[in-house]
Amino acid sequence: MPHHTVFEAKIEHLQILDENGNLDKKLAKDTLNNDQVLYLYEQMRVCRALDDIAFKLQRSGRMGTYPQNKGQEANAVGSALAMTKGNDWIVPSYRENAALFMHGMPMHMVIQYWMGDERGSQFPADLNMTPLSVPIGTHMLHAVGIAWSMKQRKEADRAVITYFGDGATSEGDFHNAMNFASVMQVPTIFYCQNNSWAISLPFEKQMNSATVAQKAIAYDMPTIRVDGNDIFAVYKATQDARKRAIEGGGPSFIEGVTYRLADHTTADDASRYRDPKELDEWIERDPLIRTRKYMESVGIWDDKKQEELDTRAEKIVKEVIEAAISVPAPNKSDFFDYMYAELPEDLRKQRDTMRTTSIGQNPSQIGLKAQPQNA
Amino acid sequence: MAVQTLVGAITSTLDQALAADKDIILLGEDIGVNGGVFRATDGLYAKHGEDRVVSTPLDETGIMGTAIGLAIAGMKSIPEIQFEGFLGPAYDQLVNHAARMRTRTRGAVTVPMTVRVPVGGGIHAPELHSDSPESIYVHSPGVKVVMPCTPYDAKGLLNSAIADPDPVIFFEPKRVYRTFKEEVPDEHYTIPIGEAKVVSEGEDLTLVTWGATVFQALEAIDNLPEDVSVELIDLRSIYPFDMDTIAESVRKTGRCVIAHEAPLTCGMGAEISARVMEECFLHLEAPVQRVAGFDTIMPYYKLENDYLPEAPRILQGIKECLAY
């Protein structure tokens, strides 16, 4: 057989809860129970409220650039629930706030971070998380390294999930991470939030592939495309991937098809490049709307409960913002103090004097007394 | 006490480190069964196993990125980048992640990692196998940079680098990997990062250098008239660096020459020269002189000795500084 097929591939798509709130009961078996659905809905609602208030804070000049999560929350909550809090690791990008909150990140710290204060990434001890990653697509390698340590130390029942967008899959480091994970067969779950846009560049101009999920085929990685606005499908795919990971089956890839209902960040204006009709179509597929429809259809939700949740969410985020704002300003020396475990002498001089000139650092050279600058 | 080459001292130090600490993992291209292209990990794969001395895919970005992840999770990763010319793909991981992690999490997440990198010219190597990029990483806050040039110092500084809670780039001057042997104690010892070594004491001029250039400096000193005495300082740690030892010496001699393989402009010589001017201004008898690589691309090996600060050029620099 001189000419024959040596490899064939296909990509499967999973949707369990459709846009109208109809659940495929057969596929939903062993996924989310009603209590979990209520919990995830609340997480999404609070995250949405936080986005809204963060947007207002930025517009009123009280916060810097902020990337809204709006429309993508089901990816974060469904996948985070399938991971084990305090045991598994999360290696985030910056559009999966709810996953961080569900795994123990105090909410006000994310706001503190976007308010320009790195102490927002000074996680409490034992939080298995890396900080939000600003450069695109370079953090997935850390997830592979962390998962590698689990394999090396024979820590069964542990896995790592890393989040990134469709845009990140154009970066070289994405492919570096996929290949390393595949070669080393480490327990990493690659979760791509395909929101259709890399800032202003639409999916079809980012890649000539029909799906992101198929990129994993080159690395012989189990891969699936799911409806990313469907908490059941997201949960199921992540649950399967985690099971495979802890049983020694290596890494998996999940493409959650979703949509960024907001601008890329508060510094962006999507109306410059995005057809409003497209946005309108996706507003109808909002994960909160369909989850609510489902909850109402099975009799676990009504308008009164929604009102109570709306009120609760407003209260929570108000307290979160107050907590973030009331954090005392950092010491001037804060940006020196953690450069190294032990500060080198020249940095100590810079910190203590807040001067870089040698005379400024040692005014006795011109007969002046040194004045402590650091407070 | 064993008599070892520089590369031999590195191998035995890694061997001891692997034996002493289960959390240490070596990763890099061809470092496993092949023992590395310079044989720096020779025999370690057989002794410690393929899961601790790991030949990775040919991917410097991946090596650095996963080494960071391993370190974040509490392991001590020791990645090898095969030649300094291939640090480029790993630069983003090293500078934008490893170097920043402690400060951007205010100490919550750290990267205790030792990056081993053969460095410098003089071995008739292919293009991109002979550069001296140390000052690039000195200009990247958050990493430490060391470059020992003797077997004894290599062991002591490698042990310090491995024990360091922050990322350290451990540059190995490949030109002196096998040029000489010296006695290296069998037991574990450290040389603190940030301490220079006075190789020879002198009264007339301070010569500061590091890496393979130390041996060119010694040759230059040998060719000076007998009545001239030069104080030779091997910097060893490029960041943090031991300005106190340099300043003390220059205040004594009044003259300073700095020699390094890296290009002149914005090389470490520029920084040391500025600091000598700041700290020894009234003691200087002559302008600080820099004998360095030129501000050109490091030439392929037919002309590499014309580029490098070899002994005759250092000798000339010393004489000119003394004549001022």
XYZ file of C-alpha atoms in Angstrom:
699
model
C 0.000 0.000 0.000
C 2.193 2.860 -1.197
C -0.452 5.554 -0.619
C -2.846 5.183 2.261
C -4.323 7.018 5.214
C -2.200 6.815 8.359
C -4.192 9.132 10.572
C -7.737 10.411 10.719
C -9.329 12.740 13.196
C -12.650 14.197 14.192
C -13.797 16.832 16.652
C -16.886 16.281 18.770
C -19.137 19.031 20.040
C -21.052 18.799 23.314
C -24.104 20.764 24.355
C -26.328 19.582 27.217
C -28.291 22.740 28.069
C -29.466 24.620 24.991
C -30.089 28.326 24.509
C -33.724 27.991 25.551
C -32.922 26.247 28.790
C -33.808 22.748 27.568
C -31.692 20.020 29.150
C -30.683 16.797 27.420
C -31.425 14.518 30.378
C -29.478 11.594 29.022
C -26.293 13.605 28.549
C -26.868 15.401 31.841
C -26.757 12.153 33.804
C -24.041 12.241 36.519
C -23.289 15.899 35.890
C -24.798 18.728 37.942
C -27.506 18.341 40.570
C -29.963 21.135 41.331
C -27.991 22.432 44.304
C -24.896 22.706 42.142
C -26.828 24.503 39.423
C -28.129 27.009 41.982
C -24.603 27.490 43.307
C -23.089 28.045 39.866
C -25.874 30.425 38.893
C -25.185 32.494 41.986
C -21.453 32.517 41.221
C -22.138 33.748 37.694
C -24.579 36.383 38.894
C -22.139 37.764 41.485
C -19.322 37.774 38.941
C -21.567 39.704 36.527
C -22.405 42.223 39.245
C -18.712 42.660 39.973
C -18.064 43.322 36.279
C -20.779 45.965 36.219
C -19.476 47.805 39.240
C -15.854 47.518 38.069
C -16.860 49.062 34.760
C -18.499 51.976 36.565
C -15.457 52.455 38.783
C -13.207 52.611 35.736
C -15.495 55.086 33.981
C -15.551 57.288 37.067
C -11.753 57.265 37.213
C -11.417 55.160 40.346
C -9.936 52.098 38.659
C -7.537 51.461 35.785
C -8.067 49.213 32.809
C -10.289 46.231 33.620
C -11.200 43.230 31.440
C -14.838 42.239 31.862
C -15.797 38.565 32.033
C -19.350 39.282 30.875
C -20.860 36.465 28.815
C -18.115 33.931 29.496
C -18.887 33.075 33.117
C -20.196 29.554 32.458
C -16.742 28.453 31.305
C -15.157 29.543 34.570
C -17.784 28.234 36.985
C -18.491 24.906 35.268
C -14.830 23.999 34.974
C -13.846 25.280 38.422
C -16.499 23.110 40.054
C -15.028 20.026 38.377
C -11.636 20.793 39.910
C -10.900 20.124 43.587
C -10.480 23.271 45.656
C -7.283 23.457 47.708
C -5.907 20.403 45.941
C -5.779 21.090 42.218
C -4.040 24.133 40.752
C -5.478 26.944 38.674
C -3.206 28.769 36.236
C -5.347 31.624 34.946
C -5.203 34.211 32.240
C -7.471 37.116 33.249
C -11.030 36.383 32.152
C -12.070 33.654 34.579
C -12.604 35.550 37.826
C -15.355 33.235 39.061
C -13.015 30.217 38.924
C -10.543 32.034 41.158
C -13.259 33.057 43.610
C -14.636 29.512 43.781
C -11.150 28.233 44.628
C -10.666 30.659 47.489
C -9.304 33.894 46.053
C -10.778 36.752 48.117
C -12.835 38.783 45.621
C -11.542 42.154 46.700
C -7.983 41.113 45.818
C -8.803 40.897 42.112
C -10.224 44.415 42.263
C -7.243 45.564 44.304
C -4.987 44.183 41.588
C -6.787 46.008 38.767
C -6.650 49.136 40.912
C -2.904 49.028 40.309
C -1.746 47.266 43.465
C 0.305 44.072 43.101
C -0.636 43.106 46.639
C -3.864 41.921 45.052
C -1.824 38.923 43.869
C -0.356 38.261 47.319
C -2.504 35.195 47.742
C -3.338 33.742 51.120
C -1.164 30.722 51.937
C -2.220 27.375 50.478
C -4.106 28.880 47.559
C -3.034 26.763 44.618
C -2.984 29.496 42.049
C -0.636 31.548 39.935
C -1.328 35.259 39.494
C -3.373 36.687 36.621
C -1.159 36.536 33.548
C -0.975 39.637 31.401
C 1.245 38.482 28.504
C -0.895 36.291 26.296
C -0.384 32.562 26.135
C 2.876 32.303 28.042
C 1.492 31.028 31.343
C 0.303 27.629 30.086
C 3.863 26.339 30.350
C 3.731 26.999 34.087
C 0.633 24.804 34.314
C 2.584 22.066 32.559
C 5.512 22.484 34.963
C 3.232 22.385 38.009
C 1.511 19.260 36.664
C 4.932 17.777 35.974
C 5.822 18.237 39.660
C 2.668 16.276 40.579
C 3.708 13.435 38.325
C 7.281 13.570 39.629
C 6.155 13.464 43.256
C 3.578 10.787 42.484
C 0.783 12.958 43.850
C -2.189 10.964 42.633
C -5.561 12.735 42.529
C -4.108 16.120 41.613
C -4.402 18.032 38.376
C -3.931 21.526 36.956
C -6.304 23.576 34.827
C -5.080 26.512 32.763
C -7.289 29.072 31.028
C -6.575 31.092 27.912
C -8.407 32.601 24.971
C -8.594 31.753 21.287
C -6.061 34.506 20.576
C -3.485 32.806 22.804
C -3.451 29.746 20.574
C -1.607 31.779 17.916
C 1.312 32.236 20.298
C 4.310 29.933 20.128
C 4.279 29.285 23.860
C 0.826 27.706 23.524
C 2.290 25.069 21.223
C 5.374 24.686 23.425
C 3.085 23.976 26.365
C 0.883 21.555 24.424
C 3.887 19.590 23.191
C 5.596 19.436 26.585
C 2.377 18.337 28.281
C 1.847 15.672 25.673
C 5.422 14.361 25.674
C 5.606 14.353 29.480
C 2.018 13.049 29.838
C 1.294 15.331 32.763
C -2.125 16.023 34.351
C -2.874 19.378 32.697
C -6.255 20.508 31.417
C -6.022 23.156 28.715
C -9.229 25.206 28.766
C -9.612 27.575 25.831
C -12.315 30.206 26.188
C -12.988 30.807 22.514
C -14.825 34.122 22.673
C -14.390 34.749 18.939
C -12.208 37.824 19.254
C -8.541 38.589 19.933
C -9.257 42.220 20.826
C -10.333 43.361 17.335
C -9.296 40.326 15.289
C -12.107 37.866 14.583
C -11.619 34.121 14.913
C -11.437 33.495 11.153
C -8.551 35.935 10.790
C -6.673 34.444 13.739
C -6.507 30.947 12.323
C -7.526 28.956 9.311
C -8.726 26.063 11.465
C -12.416 25.232 11.793
C -12.016 24.764 15.545
C -9.428 25.487 18.207
C -9.982 21.999 19.588
C -8.358 20.412 16.545
C -5.005 21.981 17.423
C -4.751 19.397 20.203
C -4.891 16.564 17.699
C -1.347 17.345 16.578
C -0.290 16.579 20.152
C -2.365 13.404 20.376
C -4.362 14.974 23.170
C -8.002 14.061 23.907
C -9.931 17.125 22.785
C -13.491 18.373 22.660
C -15.459 21.456 21.662
C -18.250 22.349 24.057
C -20.911 25.010 24.264
C -19.064 27.288 26.644
C -22.263 29.001 27.760
C -23.668 25.692 28.988
C -22.595 24.950 32.552
C -23.513 21.265 32.144
C -21.321 20.721 29.091
C -18.418 22.661 30.573
C -18.653 20.730 33.830
C -18.938 17.360 32.082
C -15.954 17.974 29.777
C -13.771 19.181 32.647
C -14.876 16.317 34.882
C -13.920 13.817 32.144
C -10.594 15.550 31.558
C -9.765 15.610 35.253
C -10.662 11.935 35.660
C -8.374 11.080 32.762
C -5.594 13.264 34.210
C -5.581 11.708 37.666
C -5.766 8.216 36.232
C -2.510 8.804 34.382
C -4.124 9.576 31.038
C -2.175 12.780 30.562
C -3.372 16.173 29.356
C -6.684 17.088 27.735
C -7.972 19.996 25.724
C -11.354 21.725 26.002
C -12.562 24.464 23.695
C -15.490 26.331 25.227
C -17.294 28.277 22.514
C -18.449 31.485 24.112
C -18.604 35.198 23.474
C -17.209 38.346 24.983
C -20.321 40.449 25.547
C -18.227 43.437 26.672
C -15.313 45.262 25.093
C -11.889 43.582 25.333
C -11.131 45.831 28.283
C -12.429 49.147 29.514
C -9.771 50.727 27.277
C -11.360 49.173 24.193
C -14.379 50.126 22.073
C -15.692 47.058 20.283
C -18.142 49.117 18.206
C -15.157 50.091 16.061
C -14.794 46.568 14.711
C -17.770 44.426 15.735
C -21.168 44.153 14.055
C -23.867 44.972 16.646
C -26.045 42.238 15.127
C -23.482 39.659 16.173
C -23.547 41.003 19.695
C -27.370 40.863 19.764
C -27.318 37.207 18.700
C -24.960 36.320 21.506
C -26.858 38.286 24.129
C -29.640 35.753 23.535
C -27.200 32.933 24.297
C -26.125 34.506 27.596
C -25.313 31.708 30.071
C -27.223 33.425 32.881
C -30.423 33.620 30.824
C -30.434 29.979 29.801
C -29.484 28.721 33.271
C -32.315 30.761 34.764
C -34.761 29.369 32.196
C -33.687 25.865 33.110
C -34.011 26.483 36.845
C -37.479 27.927 36.349
C -38.496 24.968 34.178
C -37.632 22.519 36.937
C -39.278 24.629 39.612
C -36.224 25.663 41.619
C -36.288 29.346 40.651
C -38.744 32.211 40.431
C -38.798 36.006 40.207
C -38.696 36.395 43.966
C -35.544 34.302 44.247
C -34.043 36.283 41.392
C -34.794 39.548 43.184
C -33.226 38.186 46.365
C -30.138 37.089 44.470
C -29.848 40.428 42.664
C -29.995 42.208 46.010
C -27.482 39.799 47.543
C -25.109 40.157 44.598
C -25.248 43.955 44.817
C -24.501 43.771 48.524
C -21.598 41.351 48.043
C -19.895 43.403 45.349
C -20.453 46.631 47.245
C -18.631 45.100 50.197
C -15.925 43.784 47.876
C -15.324 47.223 46.400
C -15.305 48.782 49.854
C -12.779 46.175 50.993
C -10.574 46.872 47.972
C -10.765 50.635 48.401
C -10.126 50.506 52.133
C -6.835 48.626 51.779
C -4.220 51.091 53.042
C -1.900 52.441 50.349
C 1.345 50.489 50.024
C 4.610 51.723 51.457
C 6.836 53.372 48.892
C 9.320 50.613 49.582
C 6.796 47.950 48.579
C 8.105 47.645 45.047
C 11.612 47.040 46.346
C 10.871 44.692 49.196
C 10.004 41.596 47.189
C 12.533 41.873 44.374
C 14.594 39.129 46.015
C 14.228 37.036 49.145
C 17.148 39.073 50.473
C 17.654 42.566 49.111
C 21.082 43.211 47.525
C 22.992 46.121 49.044
C 22.604 48.474 46.069
C 18.842 47.954 46.033
C 18.717 48.521 49.769
C 20.418 51.894 49.253
C 17.958 52.826 46.525
C 15.029 51.815 48.699
C 16.219 53.545 51.843
C 16.970 56.834 50.108
C 14.548 56.675 47.164
C 17.463 58.137 45.238
C 19.638 56.752 42.447
C 22.346 59.424 42.546
C 25.410 58.518 44.557
C 25.432 61.874 46.336
C 21.721 61.526 47.013
C 22.389 58.136 48.517
C 25.274 59.506 50.566
C 24.799 63.267 51.124
C 27.672 63.370 53.609
C 29.905 63.629 50.539
C 28.807 67.258 50.192
C 28.511 67.850 53.916
C 24.777 67.207 54.165
C 22.982 64.903 56.525
C 21.157 61.936 55.112
C 17.381 62.212 55.340
C 15.340 59.051 55.496
C 12.935 59.184 52.541
C 11.198 55.958 52.989
C 7.796 56.026 54.603
C 39.692 16.092 47.550
C 39.509 15.437 43.833
C 41.348 17.169 41.024
C 38.730 18.387 38.582
C 38.111 20.519 35.533
C 35.470 23.225 35.646
C 32.963 21.040 33.801
C 33.893 18.103 36.027
C 33.230 20.184 39.125
C 29.812 21.121 37.747
C 28.966 17.466 37.076
C 29.962 16.330 40.543
C 28.148 19.233 42.191
C 24.955 18.377 40.312
C 25.451 14.735 41.265
C 25.690 15.611 44.953
C 22.718 17.968 44.724
C 20.548 15.299 43.096
C 21.538 12.823 45.794
C 20.859 15.256 48.618
C 17.511 16.671 47.542
C 14.699 14.683 45.945
C 13.058 17.885 44.768
C 15.895 18.707 42.378
C 15.203 18.029 38.711
C 17.492 18.660 35.742
C 15.946 19.366 32.353
C 17.384 20.346 29.011
C 18.259 19.282 25.505
C 20.375 16.118 25.239
C 21.254 16.152 28.952
C 20.028 12.597 29.604
C 21.659 9.554 28.074
C 23.956 11.785 26.016
C 25.157 13.691 29.105
C 24.753 17.098 27.451
C 26.679 18.496 24.488
C 29.500 19.526 26.842
C 29.037 16.357 28.959
C 28.201 18.499 31.997
C 25.569 15.946 33.057
C 27.610 12.894 32.069
C 26.563 9.821 34.048
C 23.808 11.575 35.998
C 21.005 10.000 33.953
C 22.287 6.504 34.657
C 22.717 7.250 38.345
C 19.614 9.301 39.130
C 17.140 8.129 36.510
C 15.374 9.487 33.471
C 12.716 11.257 35.523
C 15.310 13.421 37.304
C 17.744 14.107 34.476
C 15.313 14.780 31.699
C 16.091 15.157 28.020
C 13.353 17.485 26.851
C 11.985 18.329 23.422
C 14.153 20.791 21.491
C 12.429 23.858 22.891
C 14.134 26.497 25.024
C 10.832 28.278 25.680
C 9.342 25.033 26.916
C 12.368 24.201 29.051
C 12.305 27.598 30.768
C 8.515 27.743 31.082
C 8.121 24.284 32.577
C 11.148 24.832 34.829
C 9.294 27.880 36.172
C 6.171 25.787 36.772
C 8.179 23.097 38.551
C 9.764 25.742 40.777
C 6.408 27.402 41.518
C 5.177 24.018 42.731
C 8.096 23.822 45.160
C 10.633 21.804 43.234
C 14.176 22.991 42.528
C 14.473 23.012 38.777
C 17.852 23.252 37.070
C 17.265 23.846 33.365
C 20.197 23.777 30.961
C 20.120 26.011 27.893
C 22.568 24.417 25.494
C 24.309 27.650 24.423
C 23.820 31.280 25.437
C 22.770 32.086 21.853
C 19.595 30.084 22.414
C 18.458 32.035 25.448
C 16.465 34.178 23.010
C 13.351 31.979 22.851
C 13.478 31.558 26.644
C 13.964 35.278 27.322
C 10.270 36.048 27.710
C 9.750 33.245 30.208
C 12.867 34.181 32.146
C 12.416 37.940 32.260
C 8.642 38.403 32.059
C 7.731 35.538 34.358
C 10.569 34.090 36.470
C 12.154 37.423 37.307
C 8.850 39.128 38.134
C 7.000 36.402 39.997
C 8.150 37.137 43.551
C 7.575 40.852 43.353
C 4.278 40.754 41.443
C 2.829 38.397 44.028
C 4.602 40.161 46.893
C 6.274 36.919 47.867
C 3.294 34.553 47.526
C 4.702 32.759 44.455
C 8.441 32.280 43.929
C 10.722 30.668 41.363
C 13.772 28.994 42.949
C 15.473 27.932 39.721
C 19.075 27.703 38.543
C 19.491 28.218 34.809
C 22.772 26.703 33.592
C 24.135 28.255 30.402
C 27.508 27.728 28.654
C 28.725 31.193 27.656
C 31.323 33.084 25.651
C 33.701 32.594 22.754
C 37.105 31.172 22.006
C 36.256 27.580 21.153
C 35.811 27.848 17.366
C 32.097 27.212 17.701
C 29.352 27.819 15.109
C 27.509 31.128 14.865
C 25.368 32.021 17.891
C 27.471 29.735 20.088
C 29.953 32.339 21.391
C 28.089 35.360 22.748
C 28.293 37.033 26.161
C 24.819 38.313 27.053
C 25.285 38.683 30.823
C 24.526 42.391 30.981
C 21.111 41.836 29.345
C 20.119 39.842 32.414
C 21.744 42.257 34.852
C 19.436 44.837 33.268
C 16.485 42.562 34.007
C 15.659 43.059 37.699
C 14.613 39.929 39.569
C 17.276 37.483 38.434
C 20.765 36.953 39.765
C 23.698 36.337 37.425
C 26.927 34.502 38.216
C 29.905 33.421 36.093
C 32.615 31.416 37.848
C 35.828 30.613 35.976
C 37.547 28.034 38.192
C 36.466 24.529 39.261
C 36.521 25.520 42.946
C 34.391 28.602 42.399
C 32.053 26.702 40.084
C 31.167 24.241 42.823
C 30.740 26.864 45.518
C 28.649 29.188 43.373
C 26.544 26.394 41.895
C 25.684 25.215 45.399
C 24.716 28.787 46.324
C 22.638 29.158 43.164
C 20.754 25.917 43.842
C 20.055 26.974 47.429
C 18.984 30.470 46.389
C 15.251 31.174 46.706
C 15.314 33.302 43.532
C 16.124 32.548 39.883
C 19.867 32.491 39.188
C 21.521 32.369 35.772
C 24.662 30.295 36.142
C 26.911 31.132 33.187
C 29.662 28.591 32.472
C 32.570 29.971 30.398
C 32.920 27.150 27.904
C 36.444 28.201 26.905
C 37.738 27.094 30.298
C 35.526 24.015 30.733
C 38.558 21.739 30.320
C 41.642 23.971 30.167
C 42.938 23.157 33.630
C 42.264 21.158 36.763
C 42.464 22.066 40.394
C 41.632 20.514 43.716
C 37.975 20.672 44.619
C 36.859 19.533 48.083
C 34.531 16.545 48.099
C 32.283 17.988 50.758
C 29.487 20.493 50.172
C 30.520 24.152 50.409
C 29.171 27.450 49.124
C 30.586 30.731 47.865
C 28.169 33.581 48.561
C 26.603 35.169 45.477
C 27.794 38.771 45.316
C 31.378 38.282 46.491
C 34.260 39.004 44.132
C 37.649 37.324 44.447
C 40.986 39.120 44.534
C 43.054 36.818 42.329
C 46.292 38.700 42.850
C 47.066 41.741 44.954
C 48.733 44.818 43.523
C 49.388 48.520 44.099
C 49.450 50.263 40.710
C 46.221 49.377 38.917
C 42.986 47.464 39.473
C 41.955 45.060 36.715
C 38.366 43.823 36.949
C 37.146 40.949 34.826
C 35.237 37.659 34.894
C 34.719 34.423 33.009
C 37.332 33.202 30.551
C 38.827 36.706 30.339
C 40.359 36.180 33.797
C 42.949 33.947 32.144
C 43.673 36.489 29.417
C 44.126 39.026 32.199
C 46.621 36.783 33.991
C 48.582 36.414 30.753
C 48.583 40.181 30.267
C 49.845 40.720 33.824
C 52.627 38.176 33.213
C 53.835 40.335 30.352
C 54.062 43.546 32.339
C 57.417 44.900 33.561
C 58.271 43.427 36.959
C 57.998 46.747 38.774
C 54.310 47.112 37.863
C 51.885 45.448 40.246
C 48.289 44.892 39.241
C 45.411 43.893 41.496
C 43.274 41.401 39.580
C 39.659 41.006 40.637
C 37.491 38.153 39.357
C 33.985 39.495 39.715
C 32.398 35.960 39.738
C 28.942 37.365 40.552
C 27.706 39.755 37.890
C 24.523 40.645 39.798
C 24.540 41.413 42.603
C 28.170 42.430 42.207
C 30.803 43.255 44.759
C 31.375 46.966 44.336
C 32.957 47.231 47.788
C 35.911 45.063 46.785
C 36.374 46.997 43.530
C 36.090 50.414 45.197
C 38.473 49.477 47.980
C 41.004 48.347 45.421
C 40.646 51.408 43.159
C 40.943 53.762 46.123
C 44.265 52.047 46.758
C 45.579 51.906 43.162
C 43.928 54.989 41.618
C 43.585 53.273 38.260
C 41.033 50.826 36.890
C 40.757 48.707 33.773
C 37.723 46.534 33.140
C 37.832 43.683 30.631
C 34.945 41.603 29.303
C 33.942 39.643 26.223
C 30.545 41.285 25.868
C 30.141 44.336 23.589
C 31.492 47.605 24.987
C 28.363 49.741 24.990
C 26.060 49.071 27.942
C 28.241 46.141 28.959
C 28.878 45.570 32.664
C 32.089 47.592 32.222
C 29.948 50.673 31.725
C 28.136 50.100 35.004
C 31.300 49.344 36.950
C 33.000 52.380 35.421
C 30.127 54.627 36.497
C 30.235 53.211 39.990
C 34.024 53.660 40.225
C 33.543 57.301 39.191
C 30.859 57.710 41.884
C 32.694 55.946 44.664
C 36.383 56.670 43.922
C 36.242 60.079 42.209
C 38.981 61.793 44.194
C 41.239 58.752 44.068
C 41.329 58.332 40.305
C 44.608 59.087 38.546
C 43.299 58.157 35.104
C 39.988 57.611 33.309
C 38.615 54.109 33.768
C 39.522 52.064 30.712
C 37.362 49.327 29.208
C 38.827 46.505 27.125
C 35.801 44.749 25.713
C 34.229 43.008 22.785
C 33.416 45.438 19.995
C 29.923 46.772 19.320
C 29.611 44.334 16.451
C 28.125 40.925 15.926
C 30.446 38.357 17.513
C 32.297 37.128 14.408
C 32.425 33.531 13.281
C 35.566 31.832 14.540
C 38.123 32.882 11.908
C 38.036 36.355 13.432
C 36.857 35.614 16.953
C 40.232 36.254 18.540
C 40.260 39.703 16.943
C 36.949 40.425 18.596
C 37.719 39.003 22.033
C 39.648 41.009 24.662
C 42.704 38.801 24.410
C 45.844 39.272 26.521
C 47.666 41.697 24.165
C 44.701 44.083 24.069
C 44.337 43.937 27.855
C 48.096 44.554 28.223
C 47.803 47.594 25.960
C 44.856 48.892 27.981
C 46.796 48.509 31.236
C 49.833 50.309 29.808
C 47.736 53.183 28.463
C 45.952 53.594 31.769
C 49.283 53.601 33.630
C 50.718 56.190 31.209
C 47.886 58.690 31.651
